[in-house]
Coordinates of C-alpha atoms (C1' of nucleotides) in Angstrom, one line a residue:
Chain P
M159 CA -24.2 14.3 -16.6
S160 CA -27.4 12.6 -16.0
S161 CA -29.4 13.7 -13.2
R162 CA -28.2 15.9 -10.8
D163 CA -24.7 17.5 -11.0
A164 CA -24.4 17.5 -7.1
G165 CA -22.2 21.1 -6.4
R166 CA -21.1 21.0 -9.7
Q167 CA -17.9 18.8 -8.7
P168 CA -18.3 15.9 -11.4
K169 CA -19.0 12.9 -10.1
Y170 CA -15.7 11.3 -10.0
Q171 CA -14.3 13.3 -8.2
R172 CA -17.6 13.3 -5.7
I173 CA -17.3 9.8 -5.2
A174 CA -13.5 10.1 -4.9
A175 CA -14.2 12.7 -1.9
E176 CA -16.6 10.7 -0.7
L177 CA -14.1 7.7 -0.4
R178 CA -11.0 9.8 0.8
A179 CA -13.0 11.4 3.4
A180 CA -14.1 8.1 4.6
V181 CA -10.3 6.2 4.7
A182 CA -9.0 9.6 6.7
A183 CA -11.8 8.6 9.7
G184 CA -10.2 5.7 9.6
E185 CA -13.5 3.5 8.3
Y186 CA -10.5 1.7 6.0
G187 CA -7.6 1.1 7.5
P188 CA -4.7 0.1 6.3
G189 CA -4.5 -2.9 4.4
E190 CA -8.5 -3.2 4.0
R191 CA -10.2 -3.5 1.0
L192 CA -12.2 -0.8 -0.1
P193 CA -15.9 -0.9 -2.5
G194 CA -14.5 -1.8 -6.3
E195 CA -15.5 -1.0 -10.1
N196 CA -18.7 -3.0 -9.5
D197 CA -19.4 -1.4 -6.2
L198 CA -19.4 2.4 -6.9
M199 CA -20.9 1.8 -9.9
V200 CA -24.3 -0.1 -8.4
A201 CA -24.0 2.2 -5.5
H202 CA -23.7 5.9 -7.1
G203 CA -25.3 4.5 -10.5
V204 CA -23.0 5.3 -12.7
A205 CA -20.6 4.2 -15.4
R206 CA -17.0 1.4 -15.3
M207 CA -15.6 3.8 -16.0
T208 CA -16.5 7.0 -14.0
A209 CA -15.9 4.5 -11.0
R210 CA -12.3 3.5 -12.2
Q211 CA -12.3 6.8 -12.5
A212 CA -12.2 8.0 -8.6
L213 CA -10.6 5.0 -7.8
G214 CA -7.9 6.6 -10.0
V215 CA -7.9 9.6 -7.9
L216 CA -7.2 7.6 -5.0
Q217 CA -4.0 6.1 -6.6
A218 CA -3.5 8.7 -7.6
E219 CA -3.1 10.0 -4.5
G220 CA -1.0 7.2 -2.7
I221 CA -3.9 6.5 -0.7
V222 CA -5.0 3.3 -1.8
E223 CA -3.6 0.1 -3.7
A224 CA -4.9 -1.8 -6.8
R225 CA -4.1 -5.2 -6.6
K226 CA -5.0 -7.1 -9.9
G227 CA -8.0 -9.8 -9.4
A228 CA -8.4 -8.9 -5.8
G229 CA -9.3 -5.3 -5.4
V230 CA -8.4 -2.0 -3.7
F231 CA -6.3 -1.3 -0.6
V232 CA -5.8 1.5 1.6
R233 CA -1.7 1.8 1.8
D234 CA 0.2 2.0 4.4
F235 CA 3.4 4.3 5.8
K236 CA 5.8 2.7 7.2
P237 CA 9.5 4.9 6.7
I238 CA 12.6 4.4 8.1
R239 CA 15.0 6.9 8.9
R240 CA 18.0 8.1 7.1
R241 CA 20.4 10.5 9.5
G242 CA 22.6 12.9 7.3
I243 CA 25.3 12.7 10.1
E244 CA 25.4 9.4 11.7
R245 CA 25.6 7.1 9.0
L246 CA 28.5 9.5 7.8
A247 CA 29.9 10.4 11.2
H248 CA 29.9 8.8 14.8
A249 CA 28.5 12.5 16.3
R250 CA 25.1 11.7 18.0
W251 CA 22.3 14.5 16.4
G252 CA 19.4 15.7 17.6
E253 CA 18.0 14.4 20.6
G254 CA 14.3 15.2 21.7
R255 CA 10.9 13.4 19.5
S256 CA 11.0 13.5 15.6
V257 CA 7.8 15.1 13.4
W258 CA 7.1 11.8 12.3
E259 CA 7.4 8.3 13.1
A260 CA 9.8 5.9 11.5
D261 CA 11.4 2.4 13.3
A262 CA 14.2 0.5 11.1
A263 CA 13.3 -1.9 14.6
G264 CA 14.2 -5.4 12.7
R265 CA 14.4 -4.0 9.8
E266 CA 17.4 -5.7 7.5
L267 CA 18.4 -3.4 4.1
L268 CA 20.4 -5.1 2.2
V269 CA 22.4 -5.2 -1.1
D270 CA 20.0 -7.2 -3.7
S271 CA 22.6 -6.5 -6.1
V272 CA 26.1 -5.1 -7.5
E273 CA 27.3 -3.8 -10.4
V274 CA 30.6 -2.3 -11.2
S275 CA 32.1 -1.0 -14.6
E276 CA 33.9 1.6 -16.3
E277 CA 31.5 4.1 -18.2
D278 CA 32.5 7.8 -19.6
A279 CA 31.1 10.6 -17.5
S280 CA 28.4 12.4 -18.3
D281 CA 28.2 16.6 -18.7
A282 CA 26.6 16.6 -15.1
I283 CA 28.6 13.9 -13.5
A284 CA 31.9 15.5 -15.4
G285 CA 31.2 18.8 -14.2
V286 CA 31.1 18.0 -10.8
L287 CA 33.8 15.4 -10.2
D288 CA 37.4 16.3 -9.7
M289 CA 39.1 14.2 -12.6
A290 CA 42.5 13.8 -13.1
E291 CA 44.1 16.1 -16.1
G292 CA 44.3 14.5 -18.7
G293 CA 43.2 11.4 -17.5
G294 CA 40.6 11.3 -19.9
E295 CA 36.5 11.6 -19.1
K296 CA 36.5 7.8 -17.9
V297 CA 34.9 6.8 -14.9
C298 CA 34.0 3.8 -12.4
V299 CA 30.6 3.1 -12.0
R300 CA 29.3 0.8 -8.9
R301 CA 25.1 0.6 -9.3
R302 CA 23.4 -1.1 -6.3
R303 CA 20.3 -1.9 -4.8
Y304 CA 19.2 -2.3 -1.5
T305 CA 16.2 -4.4 -0.3
L306 CA 14.1 -3.6 3.3
D307 CA 12.3 -6.5 4.6
G308 CA 12.7 -7.8 0.7
K309 CA 11.2 -4.9 -1.3
P310 CA 13.5 -2.8 -2.9
V311 CA 13.5 0.8 -1.6
L312 CA 16.7 2.2 -2.8
L313 CA 19.0 2.4 -5.9
A314 CA 22.3 4.3 -5.8
T315 CA 24.7 4.8 -8.3
S316 CA 28.4 6.1 -7.2
Y317 CA 30.7 7.8 -9.9
L318 CA 34.4 8.3 -8.8
P319 CA 37.3 8.8 -10.9
A320 CA 38.5 5.4 -12.8
D321 CA 42.0 6.5 -12.8
L322 CA 41.9 7.3 -9.0
V323 CA 39.9 3.5 -8.5
S324 CA 41.6 1.6 -11.1
D325 CA 43.0 -1.4 -9.4
T326 CA 41.7 -1.3 -6.2
P327 CA 38.5 -3.0 -4.5
I328 CA 36.8 -0.3 -5.4
T329 CA 36.0 -2.4 -9.5
Q330 CA 35.4 -5.1 -7.0
P331 CA 31.9 -6.0 -6.6
D332 CA 33.0 -6.5 -2.8
T333 CA 34.9 -3.5 -1.6
G334 CA 35.7 -5.3 1.7
P335 CA 36.0 -4.4 5.3
G336 CA 34.7 -0.8 5.8
G337 CA 33.5 0.0 2.2
L338 CA 34.1 1.7 -0.3
Y339 CA 35.3 5.1 2.1
A340 CA 37.1 3.2 3.8
R341 CA 39.1 2.2 0.1
L342 CA 39.4 6.3 -0.7
A343 CA 40.8 6.2 2.9
D344 CA 43.4 3.5 1.7
L345 CA 44.3 5.7 -0.9
G346 CA 45.2 8.9 1.6
R347 CA 41.8 10.2 -0.7
K348 CA 39.3 10.0 2.9
P349 CA 36.3 12.3 2.7
V350 CA 35.9 14.2 5.3
R351 CA 32.4 16.2 4.0
F352 CA 29.9 15.5 2.5
R353 CA 26.8 18.4 0.6
E354 CA 23.9 16.2 -0.6
E355 CA 21.5 18.1 -2.8
I356 CA 17.9 16.4 -2.7
R357 CA 14.9 16.8 -4.6
S358 CA 11.8 15.0 -5.4
R359 CA 9.8 13.8 -8.5
M360 CA 7.4 11.1 -10.6
P361 CA 9.4 7.8 -11.3
S362 CA 10.4 7.2 -14.9
A363 CA 8.7 3.9 -15.8
D364 CA 11.5 1.7 -15.3
E365 CA 12.3 3.5 -12.3
A366 CA 9.0 2.1 -10.5
E367 CA 9.3 -1.1 -12.5
R368 CA 12.5 -1.7 -10.5
L369 CA 11.9 0.0 -6.9
T370 CA 8.1 -1.8 -8.0
L371 CA 6.1 1.4 -7.2
P372 CA 2.9 0.8 -7.0
A373 CA 1.4 4.6 -8.7
G374 CA 0.6 7.8 -6.6
V375 CA 4.7 6.7 -4.9
P376 CA 6.9 9.8 -6.1
V377 CA 10.7 9.3 -5.8
V378 CA 13.3 11.2 -3.5
L379 CA 16.3 11.7 -5.3
V380 CA 19.9 12.0 -2.7
A381 CA 22.7 13.9 -5.3
R382 CA 25.8 13.2 -2.5
T383 CA 29.3 15.0 -3.6
A384 CA 32.2 13.3 -1.4
F385 CA 35.4 16.0 -0.8
D386 CA 38.7 15.3 0.3
A387 CA 40.4 17.0 2.8
E388 CA 42.2 18.7 0.1
G389 CA 38.4 19.7 -1.8
A390 CA 39.0 17.6 -4.6
A391 CA 35.1 15.7 -4.8
V392 CA 36.1 12.0 -5.0
E393 CA 32.8 10.9 -5.6
V394 CA 29.0 11.5 -6.6
N395 CA 26.3 9.1 -5.1
E396 CA 23.1 9.5 -7.1
M397 CA 20.8 7.6 -5.1
V398 CA 16.6 7.6 -5.7
L399 CA 14.9 6.2 -2.8
D400 CA 11.1 4.7 -3.2
S401 CA 9.5 7.8 -1.0
S402 CA 7.0 5.6 1.2
A403 CA 10.1 3.6 2.6
Y404 CA 12.2 7.0 4.1
V405 CA 12.4 10.3 6.2
L406 CA 15.4 11.8 6.1
E407 CA 17.3 13.4 8.9
Y408 CA 19.6 16.3 8.6
G409 CA 21.2 18.1 11.9
F410 CA 22.7 21.5 11.6
E411 CA 23.8 24.7 14.4
A412 CA 23.1 28.3 13.5
Chain L
M207 CA -8.0 -5.6 -28.9
S208 CA -8.9 -4.8 -32.0
S209 CA -5.2 -5.9 -34.6
R210 CA -1.8 -6.0 -33.7
D211 CA -0.1 -6.5 -29.6
A212 CA 3.3 -5.5 -30.7
G213 CA 5.3 -6.8 -28.1
R214 CA 2.5 -7.3 -25.6
Q215 CA 2.4 -4.0 -24.7
P216 CA -1.1 -2.6 -24.3
K217 CA -1.6 0.5 -26.2
Y218 CA -1.5 3.3 -24.3
Q219 CA 1.7 2.6 -22.8
R220 CA 3.3 2.1 -26.6
I221 CA 2.1 5.1 -27.5
A222 CA 3.1 6.8 -24.2
A223 CA 6.2 5.5 -23.9
E224 CA 6.6 6.5 -28.1
L225 CA 5.5 9.9 -27.6
R226 CA 8.3 9.8 -24.0
A227 CA 11.0 9.0 -26.1
A228 CA 9.9 12.0 -28.6
V229 CA 10.3 14.6 -25.4
A230 CA 13.5 12.8 -24.2
A231 CA 14.9 13.2 -27.4
G232 CA 14.1 16.8 -27.9
E233 CA 11.2 16.4 -30.0
Y234 CA 9.1 18.4 -27.9
G235 CA 11.3 21.1 -25.9
P236 CA 9.9 22.9 -22.7
G237 CA 6.1 24.3 -23.5
E238 CA 6.3 23.1 -26.4
R239 CA 2.6 21.4 -27.6
L240 CA 2.7 18.0 -28.5
P241 CA 0.5 15.9 -30.5
G242 CA -3.6 16.1 -28.6
E243 CA -6.1 13.3 -28.5
N244 CA -7.5 13.8 -31.6
D245 CA -3.9 13.8 -33.4
L246 CA -3.1 10.5 -31.3
M247 CA -6.3 8.9 -32.1
V248 CA -5.5 9.7 -36.4
A249 CA -2.1 8.6 -35.5
H250 CA -2.7 5.2 -33.8
G251 CA -6.3 3.9 -35.1
V252 CA -7.4 4.0 -31.1
A253 CA -10.7 5.7 -29.0
R254 CA -10.6 9.1 -27.5
M255 CA -10.5 6.8 -24.3
T256 CA -7.3 5.4 -24.8
A257 CA -5.3 8.1 -26.7
R258 CA -6.1 9.8 -23.4
Q259 CA -5.0 7.3 -21.4
A260 CA -2.0 8.0 -22.7
L261 CA -1.3 11.0 -22.5
G262 CA -2.5 11.0 -18.6
V263 CA 0.8 8.5 -18.4
L264 CA 3.0 11.0 -18.8
Q265 CA 1.0 13.7 -17.3
A266 CA 1.1 11.3 -14.2
E267 CA 4.4 11.4 -14.6
G268 CA 5.0 15.0 -14.4
I269 CA 6.8 15.0 -17.9
V270 CA 3.8 17.1 -19.6
E271 CA 0.9 18.9 -18.6
A272 CA -2.6 19.3 -19.9
R273 CA -4.1 22.8 -20.2
K274 CA -7.9 23.1 -21.2
G275 CA -8.9 24.3 -24.1
A276 CA -5.1 24.5 -25.6
G277 CA -3.5 21.8 -25.6
V278 CA -0.9 19.0 -23.7
F279 CA 2.6 21.2 -23.6
V280 CA 5.4 19.4 -21.7
R281 CA 6.6 20.7 -18.6
D282 CA 10.0 22.7 -17.7
F283 CA 11.9 21.8 -14.4
K284 CA 13.8 25.2 -12.8
P285 CA 14.4 24.8 -9.3
I286 CA 15.8 26.9 -7.4
R287 CA 18.3 26.0 -4.3
R288 CA 17.1 25.8 -0.5
R289 CA 20.4 25.9 1.9
G290 CA 20.2 24.0 5.2
I291 CA 23.2 25.5 6.6
E292 CA 23.9 29.0 5.4
R293 CA 20.0 30.1 4.8
L294 CA 20.5 29.6 9.4
A295 CA 23.7 30.9 10.5
H296 CA 22.7 34.0 12.5
A297 CA 25.1 36.0 10.3
R298 CA 22.0 36.4 8.2
W299 CA 19.1 36.6 10.3
G300 CA 20.5 37.8 13.6
E301 CA 21.4 41.3 11.2
G302 CA 17.5 42.3 9.8
R303 CA 17.4 39.8 6.8
S304 CA 14.6 37.3 7.2
V305 CA 15.6 33.6 7.1
W306 CA 13.3 32.7 3.7
E307 CA 14.7 36.5 1.8
A308 CA 17.7 35.3 2.3
D309 CA 18.5 32.7 -1.0
A310 CA 15.6 34.4 -4.0
A311 CA 18.3 33.3 -6.4
G312 CA 17.4 36.7 -8.8
R313 CA 13.9 35.3 -8.8
E314 CA 11.5 37.0 -6.3
L315 CA 10.7 34.5 -3.6
L316 CA 7.5 36.8 -1.2
V317 CA 5.2 36.3 1.3
D318 CA 2.5 35.8 0.5
S319 CA -0.1 35.3 3.0
V320 CA 0.1 35.3 7.0
E321 CA -2.5 34.3 9.3
V322 CA -1.5 33.8 13.1
S323 CA -3.3 32.4 15.4
E324 CA -3.6 30.0 19.2
E325 CA -4.7 26.4 18.2
D326 CA -4.6 23.5 20.8
A327 CA -1.5 21.1 20.0
S328 CA -2.1 18.1 18.0
D329 CA -0.7 15.2 19.5
A330 CA 2.6 15.1 17.2
I331 CA 3.4 18.7 17.9
A332 CA 2.7 18.3 21.6
G333 CA 5.0 15.3 21.7
V334 CA 7.9 17.2 19.4
L335 CA 7.6 21.0 21.4
D336 CA 8.4 20.8 24.3
M337 CA 5.9 23.1 26.8
A338 CA 5.9 24.8 30.1
E339 CA 4.8 22.5 32.7
G340 CA 1.0 23.2 33.6
G341 CA 1.2 25.4 30.7
G342 CA -1.6 23.9 28.7
E343 CA -1.0 22.7 25.8
K344 CA -1.9 25.6 23.2
V345 CA 0.3 26.9 20.5
C346 CA 0.9 30.0 18.7
V347 CA 0.4 29.0 15.0
R348 CA 1.6 31.3 12.2
R349 CA 0.9 29.9 8.6
R350 CA 2.5 31.6 5.8
R351 CA 2.4 30.6 1.7
Y352 CA 5.8 31.8 -0.3
T353 CA 5.3 32.9 -4.1
L354 CA 8.3 33.0 -6.7
D355 CA 7.3 35.3 -9.7
G356 CA 4.0 34.9 -8.5
K357 CA 3.6 31.3 -8.4
P358 CA 2.9 30.0 -4.9
V359 CA 5.8 27.4 -3.8
L360 CA 6.0 27.0 -0.5
L361 CA 3.7 26.2 2.9
A362 CA 4.9 26.9 6.0
T363 CA 3.2 26.3 9.1
S364 CA 5.1 27.5 12.5
Y365 CA 4.1 25.9 15.9
L366 CA 5.5 27.6 19.1
P367 CA 4.7 27.6 22.8
A368 CA 1.7 30.1 23.7
D369 CA 3.2 30.5 27.0
L370 CA 6.4 31.3 25.2
V371 CA 5.7 33.9 23.2
S372 CA 2.4 35.5 24.1
D373 CA 2.8 39.2 24.6
T374 CA 5.6 39.6 21.3
P375 CA 5.6 40.6 18.2
I376 CA 5.0 36.5 17.1
T377 CA 1.8 37.1 17.6
Q378 CA 2.0 39.3 14.8
P379 CA 1.9 39.4 11.0
D380 CA 4.5 41.1 11.4
T381 CA 7.3 39.8 13.9
G382 CA 9.7 42.8 12.9
P383 CA 13.5 43.1 12.2
G384 CA 14.9 39.4 11.9
G385 CA 11.6 37.7 12.0
L386 CA 10.6 34.6 14.4
Y387 CA 14.1 34.0 15.7
A388 CA 15.2 37.1 16.5
R389 CA 12.0 37.6 18.6
L390 CA 13.1 34.4 20.3
A391 CA 16.5 35.2 21.2
D392 CA 15.1 38.6 22.5
L393 CA 13.5 36.0 24.8
G394 CA 16.5 34.1 26.2
R395 CA 15.4 31.5 23.8
K396 CA 17.6 31.3 20.9
P397 CA 17.6 29.0 18.6
V398 CA 21.0 27.0 18.4
R399 CA 20.6 23.8 16.8
F400 CA 18.3 22.2 14.1
R401 CA 17.2 19.1 12.6
E402 CA 15.0 18.9 9.7
E403 CA 13.3 16.2 8.5
I404 CA 12.3 15.2 4.9
R405 CA 9.8 13.1 2.7
S406 CA 7.3 13.0 0.0
R407 CA 4.5 12.3 -1.4
M408 CA 1.6 13.3 -3.6
P409 CA -0.5 16.5 -2.9
S410 CA -3.7 16.3 -1.3
A411 CA -6.5 17.8 -2.9
D412 CA -6.5 21.3 -0.4
E413 CA -2.4 21.0 -1.3
A414 CA -2.3 20.8 -4.8
E415 CA -5.4 23.7 -4.8
R416 CA -3.1 26.2 -2.7
L417 CA 0.1 25.2 -4.4
T418 CA -1.4 25.1 -7.9
L419 CA 0.0 22.2 -8.8
P420 CA -0.7 19.7 -11.8
A421 CA -0.7 16.5 -12.0
G422 CA 1.9 14.6 -11.7
V423 CA 3.7 16.7 -9.2
P424 CA 4.4 15.4 -5.9
V425 CA 5.1 17.8 -2.6
V426 CA 7.9 17.5 -0.6
L427 CA 7.4 17.5 3.3
V428 CA 9.9 19.3 5.8
A429 CA 9.6 19.6 9.3
R430 CA 12.8 21.4 11.2
T431 CA 12.8 21.9 14.8
A432 CA 14.3 24.4 16.2
F433 CA 16.2 24.0 19.9
D434 CA 17.6 26.6 21.9
A435 CA 21.0 26.8 24.3
E436 CA 19.2 24.4 26.7
G437 CA 18.0 21.9 24.4
A438 CA 14.6 23.0 24.4
A439 CA 12.8 22.4 21.5
V440 CA 11.3 26.0 20.9
E441 CA 9.5 26.3 17.7
V442 CA 8.2 23.3 15.0
N443 CA 8.2 24.8 11.2
E444 CA 5.5 22.4 8.4
M445 CA 6.4 23.2 5.1
V446 CA 4.9 21.7 1.8
L447 CA 6.9 22.8 -0.8
D448 CA 5.8 22.3 -4.2
S449 CA 9.2 19.6 -5.4
S450 CA 9.3 20.6 -8.9
A451 CA 10.5 24.4 -7.3
Y452 CA 13.3 23.2 -4.8
V453 CA 16.2 21.5 -4.6
L454 CA 16.9 21.5 -0.9
E455 CA 20.6 21.5 0.0
Y456 CA 23.0 20.4 3.0
G457 CA 26.6 19.5 3.6
F458 CA 27.9 18.2 6.7
E459 CA 31.5 17.0 7.9
A460 CA 32.4 13.4 8.7
Chain C
dT71 C1' -15.9 29.7 -34.2
dA72 C1' -13.5 25.8 -33.8
dG73 C1' -10.3 23.3 -31.6
dT74 C1' -8.7 21.7 -27.6
dG75 C1' -9.1 18.7 -23.0
dG76 C1' -12.9 17.2 -19.1
dT77 C1' -16.6 13.9 -18.0
dC78 C1' -19.8 10.1 -19.2
dT79 C1' -22.2 6.3 -20.8
dA80 C1' -23.0 1.2 -21.7
dG81 C1' -21.7 -2.2 -23.3
dA82 C1' -16.2 -5.9 -24.5
dC83 C1' -12.6 -8.6 -23.2
dC84 C1' -8.8 -10.3 -21.2
dA85 C1' -5.5 -11.8 -17.2
dC86 C1' -5.0 -12.4 -13.1
dG87 C1' -5.9 -13.4 -7.8
dT88 C1' -8.6 -15.7 -4.7
dA89 C1' -11.3 -19.5 -2.7
Chain U
dA121 C1' -15.1 -20.9 -11.6
dC122 C1' -15.9 -16.7 -10.2
dG123 C1' -15.0 -12.4 -9.2
dT124 C1' -10.9 -8.3 -9.9
dG125 C1' -8.9 -4.8 -11.9
dG126 C1' -7.0 -3.4 -17.4
dT127 C1' -7.6 -2.7 -21.2
dC128 C1' -10.3 -0.7 -25.1
dT129 C1' -14.5 0.9 -28.1
dA130 C1' -17.4 4.0 -30.1
dG131 C1' -19.8 6.9 -29.5
dA132 C1' -21.5 12.4 -26.8
dC133 C1' -21.9 16.2 -24.3
dC134 C1' -19.7 20.0 -22.1
dA135 C1' -16.1 24.3 -20.7
dC136 C1' -13.0 26.7 -22.2
dT137 C1' -9.0 28.6 -24.9
dA138 C1' -7.8 30.5 -28.8
dG139 C1' -7.5 33.4 -33.1

DNA sequence: TAGTGGTCTAGACCACGTA
DNA sequence: ACGTGGTCTAGACCACTAG
C-alpha cells in the first residue's frame, strides 16, 4: 500500500464501498453507467488491477454488470411471480399486497426449445420416482428452456418412468392440449399432490451460459415431485431458475 | 498470451475447468486441499495473478473455499430441511414448542441473539401489514439470529403492528411458551393462513459477515406473511438464509 | 519459521462495442 | 478510431496459519 491505509480496509474494498453507497443512494440508477476502470485509476490513484478488483466486488454482489467494450452498468431487478398453488390448481390464494413486487404484466413466458429422450435413470431420480417392477431403470426425459421477453430464465427437466409413457404424446415434443399432466390423467395417473424442494447456489458454467447469466447471479433450484391418487411419484421436474427473474410464492394453512 | 492458446479459452478458465473436473471426479473430496497458487504457477507456467484468477472462478462458483495462510479447500454441502407445511401446523406450535425448534434434525438450531425495538414501518412493510386506523405507522420489530451447530445460518426479522402487541410478551425478548404465534392467539388474532415469498441473491457485505458466508454462497430470502381468521396480515417475517445450509420444502394439492 | 492466500503495482496486448 | 473491459506478466510486501 503506497500512502495512507484509511481505516484498515483494503483500497479496493473502500472503492467498492463508495460505489455501492452511491448506487444505493440512487446516484446511479438502474441501467446507468458507473465510473470505469480508467476513471477509478485516476480518481483514486490506484493501479488498473486494483480498480478492477473494486468493480469485481460489485459484480460478485450482483449489483452491477460489466459489458465488454461498453462499461459497467447498474443491474435491474424485475422478477416475475411463480405461484406454487395457483399454477397447479384453481384455488385462489393470498389476497393482500405482497412484499416484493413482481409484474408479469404484458411479458411473455415462452418455450424456447424442447428435447425428448430416453435415458438411464440417475440414482437420485430412480430413488424418488416410482418405477414399475422389472421395468428397468429407463426414464423419459423432457428438457425445456423458457424465455421471458426473449431472455432465457428457466431450464426445466422432467423425468417420467419410460414404460409408463411410451407410445403416448409425452414422448413427443408437443404433448398436446393440457400438456404433460393432462396426458398423465389420460393414463389414469393424474397428479393430485405435489412436493417442491428448493435450494439455491451459484450456477455451473453450463447453466450460466444457457441462462445468459452475468456474474453475481445465483440460480434457484426447484425439484417438483408429482404424486398420483395412489401416492405414487409419477414425475420429477428439476428446474433451474434465473434468480433475478423470479419470486416464488407458496401459501398454506395452519 | 505467451505460447499456445489451447482452444480459444483464457488460461485461467482452462485451469479452472481442470480443477473443477478434478473435484467433480472426486480427486479432491469435501474438505480436502487443492493445489494452491504456487502449485498452479509451476504446473501451468503462469503468473501468480493468473493462478489466482483460476481459483477465484471456483470460489465464485461456491465449489471451493480459500482459507488465509492455509490453502484452498473443497466445500461441503450439508443442508437441513425446512418444511413449509408441518412447521406451522398448530399441532406443533400450539403446545409449548416454538416454530423454529421444531425441525432440528439431529443438529441443534439455536437462537443466537434477540433484539426487540419499535420503529417506523418502511413503505414495503406498511403496505403489507394491516395497521389499525390512526394507529400510526409504528411497528414492533423482532430481530433474531439462529445458529446451527454454532454456525449462524439464518437471520429473521419480524414486523408486527405496534399497537396490537404493546403490553404483551411479544415486545419482550422471550415471548413465552409457544412463541410469537401463541401470543397472537392469546390476543384473538391467531394466524391461520400463511404466504411465503422466496427469492435469492448474493448477500450484502453486512449479511455475509453476520452469516459468516464465504465467497460464492448466495442467500435465500423468505418473506412470510401471517394472516388471521379475518384475513388481516398480523405479521411479516423477513428471513435471510445461508443457501448452503437449507433446503426448503413445500407441499400442496391440485 | 516456512508457506499460504490477500493486496498491490506498472506495465502490456487483445476483443469488443459505440460512435 | 477510440475507449471499454478482459487477460496476462513479473515482480513486491503483508497477515495469517500451521507445524
